[in-house]
GROMACS .gro file of C-alpha atoms in nm:
model
  365
    1MET     CA    1  -7.712  16.273  -9.153
    2LYS     CA    2  -7.965  16.048  -8.982
    3LEU     CA    3  -8.245  15.875  -9.175
    4GLY     CA    4  -8.539  15.694  -9.016
    5VAL     CA    5  -8.666  15.384  -9.198
    6VAL     CA    6  -9.040  15.360  -9.133
    7GLY     CA    7  -9.344  15.172  -9.256
    8LEU     CA    8  -9.635  14.958  -9.149
    9PRO     CA    9  -9.551  14.617  -9.000
   10ASN     CA   10  -9.438  14.355  -9.253
   11VAL     CA   11  -9.379  14.584  -9.549
   12GLY     CA   12  -9.009  14.491  -9.566
   13LYS     CA   13  -8.852  14.782  -9.381
   14SER     CA   14  -8.638  14.571  -9.146
   15THR     CA   15  -8.532  14.350  -9.437
   16LEU     CA   16  -8.429  14.665  -9.623
   17PHE     CA   17  -8.251  14.795  -9.314
   18ASN     CA   18  -8.060  14.467  -9.289
   19ALA     CA   19  -7.960  14.498  -9.651
   20ILE     CA   20  -7.839  14.855  -9.645
   21THR     CA   21  -7.655  14.835  -9.314
   22ASN     CA   22  -7.578  14.461  -9.300
   23ALA     CA   23  -7.661  14.501  -8.929
   24ARG     CA   24  -7.882  14.190  -8.906
   25ALA     CA   25  -8.183  14.353  -8.739
   26GLN     CA   26  -8.469  14.113  -8.670
   27ALA     CA   27  -8.701  14.070  -8.968
   28GLU     CA   28  -8.967  13.820  -8.865
   29ASN     CA   29  -9.313  13.773  -9.011
   30TYR     CA   30  -9.519  13.930  -8.732
   31PRO     CA   31  -9.605  14.287  -8.631
   32PHE     CA   32  -9.382  14.485  -8.393
   33CYS     CA   33  -9.079  14.265  -8.447
   34THR     CA   34  -8.880  14.590  -8.421
   35ILE     CA   35  -8.940  14.769  -8.091
   36GLU     CA   36  -8.628  14.963  -8.000
   37PRO     CA   37  -8.479  15.126  -8.308
   38ASN     CA   38  -8.175  14.954  -8.458
   39SER     CA   39  -7.920  15.185  -8.614
   40GLY     CA   40  -7.635  15.133  -8.856
   41VAL     CA   41  -7.382  15.363  -9.018
   42VAL     CA   42  -7.337  15.326  -9.393
   43LEU     CA   43  -7.045  15.449  -9.603
   44VAL     CA   44  -7.154  15.677  -9.887
   45PRO     CA   45  -7.014  15.537 -10.214
   46ASP     CA   46  -6.809  15.791 -10.409
   47SER     CA   47  -6.612  15.660 -10.707
   48ARG     CA   48  -6.411  15.985 -10.715
   49LEU     CA   49  -6.230  15.876 -10.399
   50ASN     CA   50  -6.112  15.557 -10.572
   51VAL     CA   51  -5.960  15.761 -10.854
   52LEU     CA   52  -5.795  16.006 -10.613
   53ALA     CA   53  -5.653  15.717 -10.411
   54GLU     CA   54  -5.486  15.584 -10.727
   55MET     CA   55  -5.336  15.928 -10.784
   56TYR     CA   56  -5.216  16.001 -10.429
   57HIS     CA   57  -5.169  15.658 -10.268
   58PRO     CA   58  -5.275  15.801  -9.930
   59LYS     CA   59  -5.236  15.626  -9.595
   60LYS     CA   60  -5.615  15.616  -9.570
   61VAL     CA   61  -5.929  15.692  -9.769
   62THR     CA   62  -6.227  15.827  -9.574
   63GLN     CA   63  -6.580  15.822  -9.713
   64THR     CA   64  -6.861  16.025  -9.563
   65THR     CA   65  -7.138  15.835  -9.382
   66ILE     CA   66  -7.514  15.818  -9.330
   67GLU     CA   67  -7.682  15.672  -9.023
   68PHE     CA   68  -7.996  15.465  -9.084
   69VAL     CA   69  -8.239  15.399  -8.800
   70ASP     CA   70  -8.493  15.115  -8.823
   71ILE     CA   71  -8.802  15.244  -8.643
   72ALA     CA   72  -9.086  15.026  -8.508
   73GLY     CA   73  -9.381  14.947  -8.736
   74LEU     CA   74  -9.680  15.176  -8.710
   75VAL     CA   75 -10.053  15.104  -8.695
   76LYS     CA   76 -10.366  15.317  -8.693
   77GLY     CA   77 -10.404  15.500  -8.364
   78ALA     CA   78 -10.029  15.548  -8.309
   79SER     CA   79 -10.084  15.917  -8.235
   80ARG     CA   80 -10.309  15.803  -7.949
   81GLY     CA   81 -10.052  15.551  -7.828
   82GLU     CA   82 -10.185  15.242  -8.011
   83GLY     CA   83  -9.933  14.966  -8.079
   84LEU     CA   84  -9.590  15.117  -8.029
   85GLY     CA   85  -9.707  15.457  -8.145
   86ASN     CA   86  -9.551  15.678  -7.883
   87LYS     CA   87  -9.209  15.518  -7.929
   88PHE     CA   88  -9.245  15.537  -8.308
   89LEU     CA   89  -9.330  15.907  -8.306
   90SER     CA   90  -9.056  16.004  -8.062
   91HIS     CA   91  -8.792  15.827  -8.270
   92ILE     CA   92  -8.906  16.006  -8.588
   93ARG     CA   93  -8.847  16.343  -8.422
   94GLU     CA   94  -8.476  16.259  -8.396
   95VAL     CA   95  -8.408  16.196  -8.768
   96ASP     CA   96  -8.329  16.437  -9.052
   97ALA     CA   97  -8.544  16.263  -9.311
   98ILE     CA   98  -8.779  15.966  -9.343
   99VAL     CA   99  -8.738  15.664  -9.570
  100HIS     CA  100  -9.097  15.538  -9.592
  101VAL     CA  101  -9.100  15.176  -9.710
  102VAL     CA  102  -9.421  15.089  -9.895
  103ARG     CA  103  -9.518  14.734  -9.986
  104CYS     CA  104  -9.576  14.692 -10.361
  105PHE     CA  105  -9.569  14.313 -10.386
  106GLU     CA  106  -9.814  14.030 -10.327
  107ASN     CA  107  -9.707  13.733 -10.114
  108GLU     CA  108  -9.965  13.516  -9.939
  109ASN     CA  109  -9.697  13.388  -9.701
  110ILE     CA  110  -9.628  13.735  -9.560
  111ILE     CA  111  -9.924  13.874  -9.370
  112HIS     CA  112 -10.029  14.237  -9.407
  113VAL     CA  113 -10.151  14.412  -9.093
  114ASP     CA  114 -10.459  14.538  -9.284
  115GLY     CA  115 -10.527  14.214  -9.469
  116SER     CA  116 -10.443  14.327  -9.823
  117VAL     CA  117 -10.177  14.510 -10.024
  118ASP     CA  118 -10.270  14.873 -10.089
  119PRO     CA  119  -9.971  15.111 -10.082
  120ILE     CA  120 -10.174  15.432 -10.103
  121ARG     CA  121 -10.385  15.326  -9.805
  122ASP     CA  122 -10.064  15.239  -9.618
  123ILE     CA  123  -9.908  15.578  -9.699
  124GLU     CA  124 -10.224  15.755  -9.580
  125THR     CA  125 -10.226  15.553  -9.256
  126ILE     CA  126  -9.877  15.669  -9.159
  127ASN     CA  127  -9.918  16.023  -9.291
  128LEU     CA  128 -10.243  16.070  -9.098
  129GLU     CA  129 -10.087  15.949  -8.773
  130LEU     CA  130  -9.802  16.196  -8.817
  131ILE     CA  131 -10.052  16.472  -8.900
  132PHE     CA  132 -10.261  16.388  -8.591
  133SER     CA  133  -9.951  16.419  -8.376
  134ASP     CA  134  -9.862  16.752  -8.539
  135LEU     CA  135 -10.215  16.883  -8.487
  136GLU     CA  136 -10.172  16.834  -8.112
  137THR     CA  137  -9.836  17.011  -8.120
  138VAL     CA  138  -9.971  17.304  -8.323
  139GLN     CA  139 -10.274  17.338  -8.093
  140ARG     CA  140 -10.046  17.357  -7.790
  141ARG     CA  141  -9.829  17.616  -7.961
  142LYS     CA  142 -10.137  17.821  -8.051
  143GLU     CA  143 -10.271  17.821  -7.695
  144LYS     CA  144  -9.930  17.916  -7.554
  145ALA     CA  145  -9.883  18.197  -7.809
  146GLU     CA  146 -10.231  18.338  -7.747
  147LYS     CA  147 -10.165  18.345  -7.375
  148SER     CA  148  -9.835  18.528  -7.426
  149PHE     CA  149  -9.999  18.772  -7.668
  150ARG     CA  150 -10.264  18.856  -7.411
  151GLY     CA  151  -9.981  18.916  -7.165
  152GLY     CA  152  -9.835  19.183  -7.390
  153ASP     CA  153  -9.588  18.988  -7.606
  154LYS     CA  154  -9.668  19.124  -7.953
  155LYS     CA  155  -9.438  18.876  -8.132
  156SER     CA  156  -9.658  18.592  -8.010
  157GLY     CA  157  -9.943  18.726  -8.221
  158LYS     CA  158  -9.757  18.619  -8.537
  159GLU     CA  159  -9.701  18.272  -8.391
  160ALA     CA  160 -10.068  18.234  -8.293
  161GLU     CA  161 -10.177  18.341  -8.641
  162LEU     CA  162  -9.936  18.095  -8.801
  163ALA     CA  163 -10.057  17.812  -8.576
  164GLU     CA  164 -10.418  17.880  -8.676
  165LYS     CA  165 -10.338  17.872  -9.049
  166LEU     CA  166 -10.122  17.561  -9.018
  167TYR     CA  167 -10.383  17.380  -8.809
  168ALA     CA  168 -10.641  17.426  -9.084
  169PHE     CA  169 -10.385  17.308  -9.343
  170LEU     CA  170 -10.305  16.992  -9.145
  171GLU     CA  171 -10.675  16.924  -9.088
  172SER     CA  172 -10.716  16.903  -9.466
  173GLY     CA  173 -10.483  16.600  -9.458
  174LYS     CA  174 -10.173  16.771  -9.599
  175PRO     CA  175  -9.826  16.747  -9.441
  176ALA     CA  176  -9.662  17.059  -9.300
  177ARG     CA  177  -9.372  17.031  -9.548
  178ASN     CA  178  -9.616  17.142  -9.822
  179PHE     CA  179  -9.735  17.446  -9.624
  180ASP     CA  180  -9.650  17.774  -9.801
  181ALA     CA  181  -9.463  17.972  -9.535
  182ASP     CA  182  -9.259  18.292  -9.565
  183ASP     CA  183  -8.905  18.317  -9.422
  184GLU     CA  184  -9.023  18.445  -9.084
  185GLU     CA  185  -9.282  18.168  -9.055
  186LYS     CA  186  -9.025  17.905  -9.156
  187GLU     CA  187  -8.801  18.020  -8.874
  188ILE     CA  188  -9.088  17.981  -8.627
  189LEU     CA  189  -9.180  17.637  -8.764
  190ASN     CA  190  -8.821  17.515  -8.727
  191GLY     CA  191  -8.863  17.548  -8.353
  192TRP     CA  192  -9.182  17.340  -8.344
  193PHE     CA  193  -9.011  17.013  -8.451
  194LEU     CA  194  -9.313  16.890  -8.644
  195LEU     CA  195  -9.310  16.536  -8.780
  196THR     CA  196  -9.461  16.621  -9.119
  197THR     CA  197  -9.193  16.882  -9.196
  198LYS     CA  198  -8.945  16.594  -9.231
  199PRO     CA  199  -8.844  16.532  -9.594
  200VAL     CA  200  -8.964  16.192  -9.721
  201ILE     CA  201  -8.833  15.931  -9.963
  202TYR     CA  202  -9.086  15.665 -10.057
  203ALA     CA  203  -8.916  15.330 -10.113
  204ALA     CA  204  -9.155  15.115 -10.317
  205ASN     CA  205  -9.061  14.761 -10.213
  206ILE     CA  206  -9.120  14.539 -10.517
  207SER     CA  207  -9.088  14.163 -10.566
  208GLU     CA  208  -8.771  14.000 -10.693
  209ASP     CA  209  -8.952  13.909 -11.017
  210ASP     CA  210  -9.035  14.274 -11.090
  211LEU     CA  211  -8.679  14.402 -11.050
  212GLY     CA  212  -8.550  14.552 -11.374
  213LYS     CA  213  -8.896  14.589 -11.531
  214PRO     CA  214  -9.024  14.929 -11.651
  215GLU     CA  215  -9.213  15.103 -11.369
  216ASN     CA  216  -9.540  15.102 -11.564
  217GLU     CA  217  -9.534  14.721 -11.566
  218ILE     CA  218  -9.491  14.687 -11.188
  219PRO     CA  219  -9.807  14.669 -10.974
  220PHE     CA  220  -9.880  14.972 -10.752
  221VAL     CA  221  -9.562  15.164 -10.837
  222ALA     CA  222  -9.722  15.431 -11.058
  223SER     CA  223  -9.961  15.532 -10.781
  224VAL     CA  224  -9.676  15.566 -10.531
  225ARG     CA  225  -9.481  15.776 -10.783
  226GLU     CA  226  -9.782  16.008 -10.826
  227THR     CA  227  -9.826  16.042 -10.449
  228ALA     CA  228  -9.459  16.135 -10.411
  229ARG     CA  229  -9.492  16.394 -10.688
  230LYS     CA  230  -9.790  16.561 -10.518
  231GLU     CA  231  -9.602  16.577 -10.187
  232ASN     CA  232  -9.274  16.703 -10.337
  233ALA     CA  233  -9.114  16.386 -10.201
  234GLU     CA  234  -8.852  16.156 -10.355
  235MET     CA  235  -8.938  15.802 -10.464
  236ILE     CA  236  -8.733  15.497 -10.563
  237THR     CA  237  -8.820  15.135 -10.640
  238ILE     CA  238  -8.625  14.875 -10.449
  239SER     CA  239  -8.643  14.502 -10.381
  240ALA     CA  240  -8.551  14.457 -10.017
  241ALA     CA  241  -8.510  14.083 -10.060
  242ILE     CA  242  -8.264  14.128 -10.348
  243GLU     CA  243  -8.078  14.403 -10.162
  244GLU     CA  244  -8.031  14.161  -9.873
  245GLU     CA  245  -7.875  13.911 -10.113
  246ILE     CA  246  -7.650  14.177 -10.266
  247ALA     CA  247  -7.529  14.278  -9.919
  248GLN     CA  248  -7.370  13.933  -9.878
  249MET     CA  249  -7.177  13.952 -10.208
  250SER     CA  250  -6.818  14.056 -10.271
  251PRO     CA  251  -6.772  14.380 -10.470
  252GLU     CA  252  -6.690  14.176 -10.781
  253GLU     CA  253  -6.996  13.953 -10.743
  254LYS     CA  254  -7.215  14.256 -10.678
  255ALA     CA  255  -7.096  14.436 -10.992
  256GLU     CA  256  -7.151  14.123 -11.202
  257PHE     CA  257  -7.498  14.067 -11.056
  258LEU     CA  258  -7.609  14.427 -11.114
  259GLU     CA  259  -7.487  14.407 -11.474
  260GLU     CA  260  -7.674  14.081 -11.533
  261MET     CA  261  -7.992  14.230 -11.388
  262GLY     CA  262  -7.950  14.542 -11.601
  263ILE     CA  263  -8.010  14.777 -11.306
  264GLY     CA  264  -7.674  14.957 -11.295
  265GLN     CA  265  -7.682  15.071 -10.933
  266SER     CA  266  -7.784  14.889 -10.618
  267GLY     CA  267  -8.091  15.008 -10.431
  268LEU     CA  268  -7.865  15.143 -10.157
  269ASP     CA  269  -7.673  15.362 -10.402
  270ARG     CA  270  -7.997  15.496 -10.549
  271LEU     CA  271  -8.138  15.554 -10.200
  272ILE     CA  272  -7.831  15.753 -10.097
  273SER     CA  273  -7.850  15.960 -10.417
  274ALA     CA  274  -8.216  16.032 -10.342
  275CYS     CA  275  -8.123  16.135  -9.986
  276TYR     CA  276  -7.864  16.381 -10.116
  277ARG     CA  277  -8.112  16.533 -10.363
  278LEU     CA  278  -8.386  16.553 -10.103
  279LEU     CA  279  -8.171  16.719  -9.838
  280GLY     CA  280  -7.977  16.938 -10.080
  281LEU     CA  281  -7.638  16.785  -9.998
  282ILE     CA  282  -7.311  16.787 -10.191
  283SER     CA  283  -6.957  16.667 -10.120
  284PHE     CA  284  -6.624  16.846 -10.147
  285LEU     CA  285  -6.295  16.659 -10.142
  286THR     CA  286  -5.958  16.695  -9.973
  287VAL     CA  287  -5.648  16.511 -10.097
  288GLY     CA  288  -5.294  16.437  -9.985
  289GLU     CA  289  -5.047  16.164  -9.897
  290ASP     CA  290  -5.201  16.120  -9.553
  291GLU     CA  291  -5.567  16.106  -9.655
  292CYS     CA  292  -5.815  16.144  -9.937
  293ARG     CA  293  -6.154  16.230  -9.796
  294ALA     CA  294  -6.509  16.333  -9.888
  295TRP     CA  295  -6.696  16.589  -9.676
  296THR     CA  296  -7.072  16.636  -9.693
  297ILE     CA  297  -7.214  16.988  -9.678
  298GLN     CA  298  -7.543  17.162  -9.755
  299ARG     CA  299  -7.570  17.300 -10.109
  300GLY     CA  300  -7.509  17.676 -10.084
  301THR     CA  301  -7.246  17.647  -9.808
  302LYS     CA  302  -6.974  17.910  -9.827
  303ALA     CA  303  -6.603  17.827  -9.809
  304PRO     CA  304  -6.540  17.926  -9.442
  305GLN     CA  305  -6.831  17.712  -9.319
  306ALA     CA  306  -6.710  17.420  -9.533
  307ALA     CA  307  -6.366  17.462  -9.375
  308GLY     CA  308  -6.536  17.446  -9.036
  309LYS     CA  309  -6.654  17.094  -9.119
  310ILE     CA  310  -6.290  16.987  -9.105
  311HIS     CA  311  -6.201  17.185  -8.792
  312THR     CA  312  -6.350  17.487  -8.617
  313ASP     CA  313  -6.009  17.660  -8.630
  314PHE     CA  314  -6.021  17.642  -9.011
  315GLU     CA  315  -6.339  17.850  -9.009
  316LYS     CA  316  -6.228  18.095  -8.738
  317GLY     CA  317  -5.896  18.171  -8.907
  318PHE     CA  318  -6.010  18.130  -9.268
  319ILE     CA  319  -5.790  18.314  -9.519
  320ARG     CA  320  -5.877  18.156  -9.852
  321ALA     CA  321  -5.967  17.830 -10.026
  322GLU     CA  322  -5.755  17.692 -10.308
  323VAL     CA  323  -5.999  17.510 -10.531
  324VAL     CA  324  -5.981  17.294 -10.843
  325PRO     CA  325  -6.277  17.092 -10.981
  326TYR     CA  326  -6.235  16.716 -10.951
  327ASP     CA  327  -6.254  16.657 -11.329
  328VAL     CA  328  -5.984  16.920 -11.393
  329LEU     CA  329  -5.754  16.765 -11.132
  330VAL     CA  330  -5.793  16.415 -11.278
  331GLU     CA  331  -5.742  16.540 -11.633
  332ASN     CA  332  -5.414  16.712 -11.539
  333GLY     CA  333  -5.283  16.444 -11.303
  334SER     CA  334  -5.186  16.646 -10.996
  335MET     CA  335  -5.250  16.965 -10.801
  336ALA     CA  336  -4.897  17.083 -10.896
  337ALA     CA  337  -4.975  17.046 -11.267
  338CYS     CA  338  -5.302  17.237 -11.217
  339LYS     CA  339  -5.114  17.520 -11.042
  340GLU     CA  340  -4.859  17.542 -11.322
  341LYS     CA  341  -5.143  17.589 -11.571
  342GLY     CA  342  -5.323  17.843 -11.353
  343LEU     CA  343  -5.620  17.610 -11.300
  344VAL     CA  344  -5.626  17.633 -10.920
  345ARG     CA  345  -5.854  17.916 -10.811
  346SER     CA  346  -5.805  18.123 -10.496
  347GLU     CA  347  -6.149  18.181 -10.343
  348GLY     CA  348  -6.249  18.408 -10.055
  349LYS     CA  349  -6.512  18.413  -9.782
  350ASP     CA  350  -6.807  18.455 -10.018
  351TYR     CA  351  -6.726  18.158 -10.240
  352ILE     CA  352  -7.010  17.904 -10.255
  353MET     CA  353  -6.875  17.549 -10.261
  354LYS     CA  354  -6.962  17.319 -10.550
  355ASP     CA  355  -6.995  16.941 -10.562
  356GLY     CA  356  -6.659  16.783 -10.640
  357ASP     CA  357  -6.447  17.083 -10.542
  358VAL     CA  358  -6.101  16.954 -10.445
  359THR     CA  359  -6.002  17.206 -10.182
  360LEU     CA  360  -5.707  17.315  -9.971
  361PHE     CA  361  -5.801  17.565  -9.700
  362ARG     CA  362  -5.553  17.829  -9.586
  363PHE     CA  363  -5.609  17.960  -9.236
  364ASN     CA  364  -5.436  18.139  -8.950
  365VAL     CA  365  -5.535  18.119  -8.582
   0.00000   0.00000   0.00000
């Protein structure tokens, strides 16, 4: 999974990137500090692996990962190549989802590219640039489809019709991810690689002083929450500056700090949870003396395809999956104890995997 961290210059996106990846990307107080995208791979926290490691004492414990990419700041006119627009847009095409950092704090020492703090204006600036880029793409697709249709390709008529409807939708200022498409149209759209079909998480970057306060007491946050709701997007509040401090702490210091602040989870943990919800992801688990490991799959994945995440041979020669829910395994202490009590299920090719399934795949190649 690859997530692009985007935002206007000086909204705190590189500071946040530093915090969540500890990769030390530049984070200076001037526009376009980030030019080439920095990337960092982050381990996905999963407390279940810690418990399983205590049970099995494996040689290694392997968490699943997310790659974060820090993409250059955007300004108005990016779709026409202003600033670093062309680079920005091309990098967005390569990610699975967008983490859109929005500035929700006042600080006279940190300049804003538009002269004042207004998160809704900032969101509209980036969204419009992405829409402008998509309008060009859709227009090209429409012209190509119409030409093919005139040449006798009847299937292109459907594509031309879709392009015309979507163009009007985008012109109204709405992202393509909110466009109501049927299954056939969705399949066509998947091949267009539009920027505004990317799922979005809005990260409202608040000041250190506002951390831990109710959302309705934090400036600007309610309006960002409402915007996210209208767009069917995810939204979290986060203090990039605090997250950068947390990133330097030991696990013990971090836990103590989070408890003192009364915020329970770090911003990174909440961001990862939001990513999983947004992209419809779950994790199944494998255990043993050699390794305890988490594997990320799409919700709705069937057992053979989940097995294929481990090795293609597992999917090709799939026989069955032996499955026990994580909570049941922990309660009974071992897979052997679960088998004795008849708690391990034998599932076939049509079984849909569930989050926390502890699974042993049987296969034959």
